Tab-separated table of C-alpha atoms in Angstrom:
chain	number	residue	atom	x	y	z
A	1	GLY	CA	-0.318	0.096	-0.204
A	2	ALA	CA	0.646	3.834	-0.094
A	3	VAL	CA	3.281	4.946	2.219
A	4	VAL	CA	4.083	8.381	3.462
A	5	SER	CA	7.312	8.967	5.120
A	6	GLN	CA	7.735	11.529	8.179
A	7	HIS	CA	11.545	12.491	9.775
A	8	PRO	CA	12.139	12.876	12.256
A	9	SER	CA	9.583	11.254	14.573
A	10	TRP	CA	10.962	13.477	17.416
A	11	VAL	CA	12.651	16.815	17.760
A	12	ILE	CA	13.859	18.731	20.850
A	13	CYS	CA	15.127	21.550	20.062
A	14	LYS	CA	15.465	25.693	21.859
A	15	SER	CA	13.497	28.494	21.795
A	16	GLY	CA	14.085	30.672	19.058
A	17	THR	CA	15.968	28.208	17.025
A	18	SER	CA	14.038	26.957	13.514
A	19	VAL	CA	12.566	23.541	12.947
A	20	LYS	CA	12.291	21.351	9.621
A	21	ILE	CA	9.739	18.847	9.084
A	22	GLU	CA	9.375	16.197	5.912
A	23	CYS	CA	7.650	14.443	4.697
A	24	ARG	CA	7.977	12.297	1.463
A	25	SER	CA	5.509	9.900	-0.776
A	26	LEU	CA	7.289	6.829	-1.073
A	27	ASP	CA	5.673	4.524	-3.708
A	28	PHE	CA	3.188	7.301	-5.241
A	29	GLN	CA	3.264	11.086	-6.478
A	30	ALA	CA	1.529	13.147	-4.128
A	31	THR	CA	0.255	15.738	-5.618
A	32	THR	CA	-1.249	17.589	-2.710
A	33	MET	CA	-0.024	17.326	1.123
A	34	PHE	CA	-1.298	18.009	3.873
A	35	TRP	CA	-0.048	19.633	7.183
A	36	TYR	CA	-2.287	19.118	10.595
A	37	ARG	CA	-1.347	19.811	14.306
A	38	GLN	CA	-2.247	17.505	16.847
A	39	PHE	CA	-2.400	18.643	20.674
A	40	PRO	CA	-1.995	15.672	23.631
A	41	LYS	CA	-5.875	13.683	23.626
A	42	GLN	CA	-6.942	15.961	20.866
A	43	SER	CA	-8.291	15.772	17.235
A	44	LEU	CA	-6.089	16.880	14.109
A	45	MET	CA	-6.473	20.032	13.055
A	46	LEU	CA	-6.035	21.125	9.672
A	47	MET	CA	-2.784	23.868	9.146
A	48	ALA	CA	-2.459	23.949	5.369
A	49	THR	CA	-2.690	22.455	1.695
A	50	SER	CA	0.425	21.866	0.160
A	51	ASN	CA	0.077	21.533	-3.810
A	52	GLU	CA	2.745	20.499	-6.246
A	53	GLY	CA	5.030	23.796	-7.003
A	54	SER	CA	2.667	26.214	-5.711
A	55	LYS	CA	2.442	27.572	-2.244
A	56	ALA	CA	0.304	26.449	0.480
A	57	THR	CA	-2.824	27.401	1.264
A	58	TYR	CA	-3.030	27.925	5.439
A	59	GLU	CA	-6.110	27.486	7.401
A	60	GLN	CA	-7.282	30.523	9.540
A	61	GLY	CA	-5.803	31.406	12.183
A	62	VAL	CA	-2.503	29.198	10.773
A	63	GLU	CA	0.595	31.999	10.482
A	64	LYS	CA	2.145	31.434	7.433
A	65	ASP	CA	5.264	32.940	8.190
A	66	LYS	CA	5.516	31.200	11.377
A	67	PHE	CA	4.721	27.677	9.860
A	68	LEU	CA	6.897	27.787	6.274
A	69	ILE	CA	5.874	25.314	3.809
A	70	ASN	CA	7.619	23.998	0.689
A	71	HIS	CA	6.155	21.426	-1.790
A	72	ALA	CA	8.804	21.519	-4.457
A	73	SER	CA	9.151	17.358	-5.303
A	74	LEU	CA	5.874	15.405	-6.628
A	75	THR	CA	7.423	13.486	-3.740
A	76	LEU	CA	8.442	15.744	-1.217
A	77	SER	CA	6.812	18.625	1.793
A	78	THR	CA	8.492	20.335	4.344
A	79	LEU	CA	7.245	22.513	7.395
A	80	THR	CA	9.333	24.624	9.057
A	81	VAL	CA	8.411	26.060	12.485
A	82	THR	CA	10.387	28.871	12.572
A	83	SER	CA	11.952	30.929	15.805
A	84	ALA	CA	10.068	28.000	17.702
A	85	HIS	CA	8.310	28.841	21.353
A	86	PRO	CA	7.208	26.320	24.295
A	87	GLU	CA	3.800	26.453	22.955
A	88	ASP	CA	4.228	25.318	19.342
A	89	SER	CA	4.759	22.141	21.156
A	90	SER	CA	3.017	19.794	19.477
A	91	PHE	CA	2.578	16.220	17.381
A	92	TYR	CA	2.756	17.188	13.429
A	93	ILE	CA	1.377	14.819	10.839
A	94	CYS	CA	1.335	14.937	7.014
A	95	SER	CA	-1.368	13.560	4.545
A	96	ALA	CA	-0.786	12.607	1.450
A	97	GLY	CA	-2.766	12.075	-1.646
A	98	ALA	CA	-2.360	11.031	-5.265
A	99	GLY	CA	-2.928	13.244	-8.477
A	100	ASN	CA	-6.809	11.119	-8.841
A	101	PRO	CA	-9.215	12.854	-6.044
A	102	ASN	CA	-10.535	9.635	-5.428
A	103	SER	CA	-7.752	8.011	-4.550
A	104	PRO	CA	-7.492	7.396	-0.176
A	105	LEU	CA	-4.964	9.670	1.859
A	106	HIS	CA	-2.478	8.261	3.515
A	107	PHE	CA	-0.701	9.538	6.998
A	108	GLY	CA	3.118	9.476	8.157
A	109	ASN	CA	3.607	8.245	11.231
A	110	GLY	CA	4.098	11.910	12.562
A	111	THR	CA	6.817	14.104	14.025
A	112	ARG	CA	6.425	15.114	17.754
A	113	LEU	CA	8.335	18.808	18.619
A	114	THR	CA	9.309	19.571	22.015
A	115	VAL	CA	10.173	23.140	22.055
A	116	THR	CA	12.489	24.156	25.402
B	1	GLN	CA	-13.600	24.197	8.860
B	2	GLN	CA	-16.899	22.901	8.920
B	3	GLN	CA	-17.700	20.777	12.123
B	4	VAL	CA	-17.549	16.882	12.675
B	5	LYS	CA	-19.209	16.142	15.889
B	6	GLN	CA	-17.716	12.247	17.375
B	7	SER	CA	-19.022	10.611	20.243
B	8	PRO	CA	-18.487	8.598	22.774
B	9	GLN	CA	-15.711	10.750	24.124
B	10	SER	CA	-14.612	7.725	25.374
B	11	LEU	CA	-15.528	3.509	24.967
B	12	ILE	CA	-14.726	0.233	26.937
B	13	VAL	CA	-15.878	-3.224	25.806
B	14	GLN	CA	-15.147	-6.928	26.715
B	15	LYS	CA	-13.455	-8.525	24.080
B	16	GLY	CA	-15.920	-10.289	21.169
B	17	GLY	CA	-18.368	-7.334	21.653
B	18	ILE	CA	-19.531	-4.448	19.329
B	19	SER	CA	-17.867	-0.948	19.866
B	20	ILE	CA	-20.004	1.513	18.156
B	21	ILE	CA	-18.851	4.966	17.686
B	22	ASN	CA	-21.145	7.706	15.917
B	23	CYS	CA	-20.300	10.993	14.032
B	24	ALA	CA	-22.605	13.769	13.031
B	25	TYR	CA	-22.289	16.499	10.162
B	26	GLU	CA	-23.131	19.076	9.219
B	27	ASN	CA	-21.941	20.351	5.598
B	28	THR	CA	-24.025	18.462	3.191
B	29	ALA	CA	-21.245	19.060	0.352
B	30	PHE	CA	-19.402	16.752	2.634
B	31	ASP	CA	-19.173	13.416	-0.116
B	32	TYR	CA	-16.661	11.365	1.855
B	33	PHE	CA	-16.252	9.920	5.419
B	34	PRO	CA	-13.712	7.283	6.786
B	35	TRP	CA	-12.603	6.267	9.471
B	36	TYR	CA	-9.168	6.042	11.134
B	37	GLN	CA	-7.771	4.131	13.924
B	38	GLN	CA	-4.656	5.757	16.019
B	39	PHE	CA	-2.292	4.115	18.445
B	40	PRO	CA	-0.204	6.454	20.068
B	41	GLY	CA	2.920	7.727	18.938
B	42	LYS	CA	1.914	7.202	15.624
B	43	GLY	CA	-0.119	8.484	12.771
B	44	PRO	CA	-4.233	8.007	11.947
B	45	ALA	CA	-4.502	4.560	8.897
B	46	LEU	CA	-7.169	4.499	7.216
B	47	LEU	CA	-9.632	1.481	8.400
B	48	ILE	CA	-12.668	2.005	6.102
B	49	ALA	CA	-14.769	4.767	3.855
B	50	ILE	CA	-17.804	5.436	3.124
B	51	ARG	CA	-19.344	7.795	-0.328
B	52	PRO	CA	-22.610	9.068	0.482
B	53	ASP	CA	-24.623	7.406	-2.348
B	54	VAL	CA	-24.625	3.900	0.061
B	55	SER	CA	-26.334	3.532	3.588
B	56	GLU	CA	-23.840	0.246	4.259
B	57	LYS	CA	-20.809	-0.461	4.088
B	58	LYS	CA	-18.691	-3.250	5.488
B	59	GLU	CA	-15.064	-4.711	5.469
B	60	GLY	CA	-14.074	-7.733	7.752
B	61	ARG	CA	-15.206	-6.884	11.309
B	62	PHE	CA	-15.656	-3.085	10.858
B	63	THR	CA	-19.066	-1.762	9.207
B	64	ILE	CA	-19.667	1.831	8.555
B	65	SER	CA	-23.300	3.018	8.463
B	66	PHE	CA	-24.499	6.042	7.099
B	67	ASN	CA	-27.830	7.968	7.362
B	68	LYS	CA	-27.971	10.450	4.563
B	69	SER	CA	-31.133	12.399	5.619
B	70	ALA	CA	-29.769	12.654	9.293
B	71	LYS	CA	-26.703	13.378	8.699
B	72	GLN	CA	-25.067	11.028	10.896
B	73	PHE	CA	-22.630	7.780	10.215
B	74	SER	CA	-21.203	5.680	12.514
B	75	LEU	CA	-18.629	2.889	13.117
B	76	HIS	CA	-19.913	-0.841	14.114
B	77	ILE	CA	-16.709	-2.910	15.013
B	78	MET	CA	-17.218	-6.572	15.571
B	79	ASP	CA	-16.222	-9.549	17.707
B	80	SER	CA	-13.815	-6.491	19.133
B	81	GLN	CA	-10.515	-7.474	20.135
B	82	PRO	CA	-8.027	-6.063	22.782
B	83	GLY	CA	-5.360	-5.743	19.090
B	84	ASP	CA	-8.445	-3.403	18.944
B	85	SER	CA	-7.246	-0.694	21.429
B	86	ALA	CA	-6.783	2.603	19.917
B	87	THR	CA	-8.292	6.541	19.171
B	88	TYR	CA	-10.685	6.230	16.625
B	89	PHE	CA	-11.668	9.509	14.507
B	90	CYS	CA	-14.170	9.634	11.525
B	91	ALA	CA	-13.759	12.239	9.132
B	92	ALA	CA	-15.374	13.879	6.227
B	93	SER	CA	-14.416	15.734	3.366
B	94	MET	CA	-15.304	17.162	-0.239
B	95	ARG	CA	-13.852	15.177	-2.773
B	96	ASP	CA	-16.124	16.388	-5.556
B	97	THR	CA	-15.451	20.458	-5.294
B	98	GLY	CA	-12.079	19.333	-5.163
B	99	ARG	CA	-10.917	20.333	-1.037
B	100	ARG	CA	-9.883	16.618	-0.002
B	101	ALA	CA	-8.782	18.182	3.001
B	102	LEU	CA	-10.066	15.883	5.843
B	103	THR	CA	-12.106	17.652	8.627
B	104	PHE	CA	-11.948	14.885	11.829
B	105	GLY	CA	-14.278	14.400	14.533
B	106	SER	CA	-12.501	14.587	18.393
B	107	GLY	CA	-12.172	11.386	18.293
B	108	THR	CA	-13.040	7.997	21.018
B	109	ARG	CA	-10.633	6.311	23.024
B	110	LEU	CA	-11.316	2.686	22.122
B	111	GLN	CA	-10.262	0.089	24.807
B	112	VAL	CA	-11.464	-3.001	24.961
B	113	GLN	CA	-10.650	-5.710	27.802
B	114	PRO	CA	-9.938	-8.729	27.678
């Protein structure tokens, strides 16, 4: 089945630094990728939609200058958390879908970010 | 994002029993309703999904029931096993309008007791 790989699986960084999270589709071309954020024991909240070769579309309330998304190829999207603060600590999860809009979305295993 | 309401928040079922999780949505533009299973520290995994043109879909021990007029859908897990203990999320999207992004319910923590 379709596999989405996310890296790193966990990261600890200091306040004020930036962290990059990678999301790769391993066996299919992902024209669209989605980034979610999940706090402990809560649901997944959509942050942004990333389309290959174009600017990401951010959900209301998500700071695009803080959460930089790049989708430079059909198999890779990156999320960079800039100038991280402790309140950015969360579980970040990406999902990807192939070009067919009826194809299911597959999720990565998430990245646990802890900002100290 | 349009809301998808999920209940119960938590559920305890004995091994072999039936687990039932319910979801309700508001936006009639939703046309795709998947259920995801998530284990701690992992991403969600697709279990089963349904489109609104059918009222029921079954895959193994998992069944989705869909009531379009009531704007409700539910997941039934038959013969529940301890390995089914996880958090389950219902979701919805508007595929036909091109919005594939999923709106998730709040999740149900299922515990199956041996």
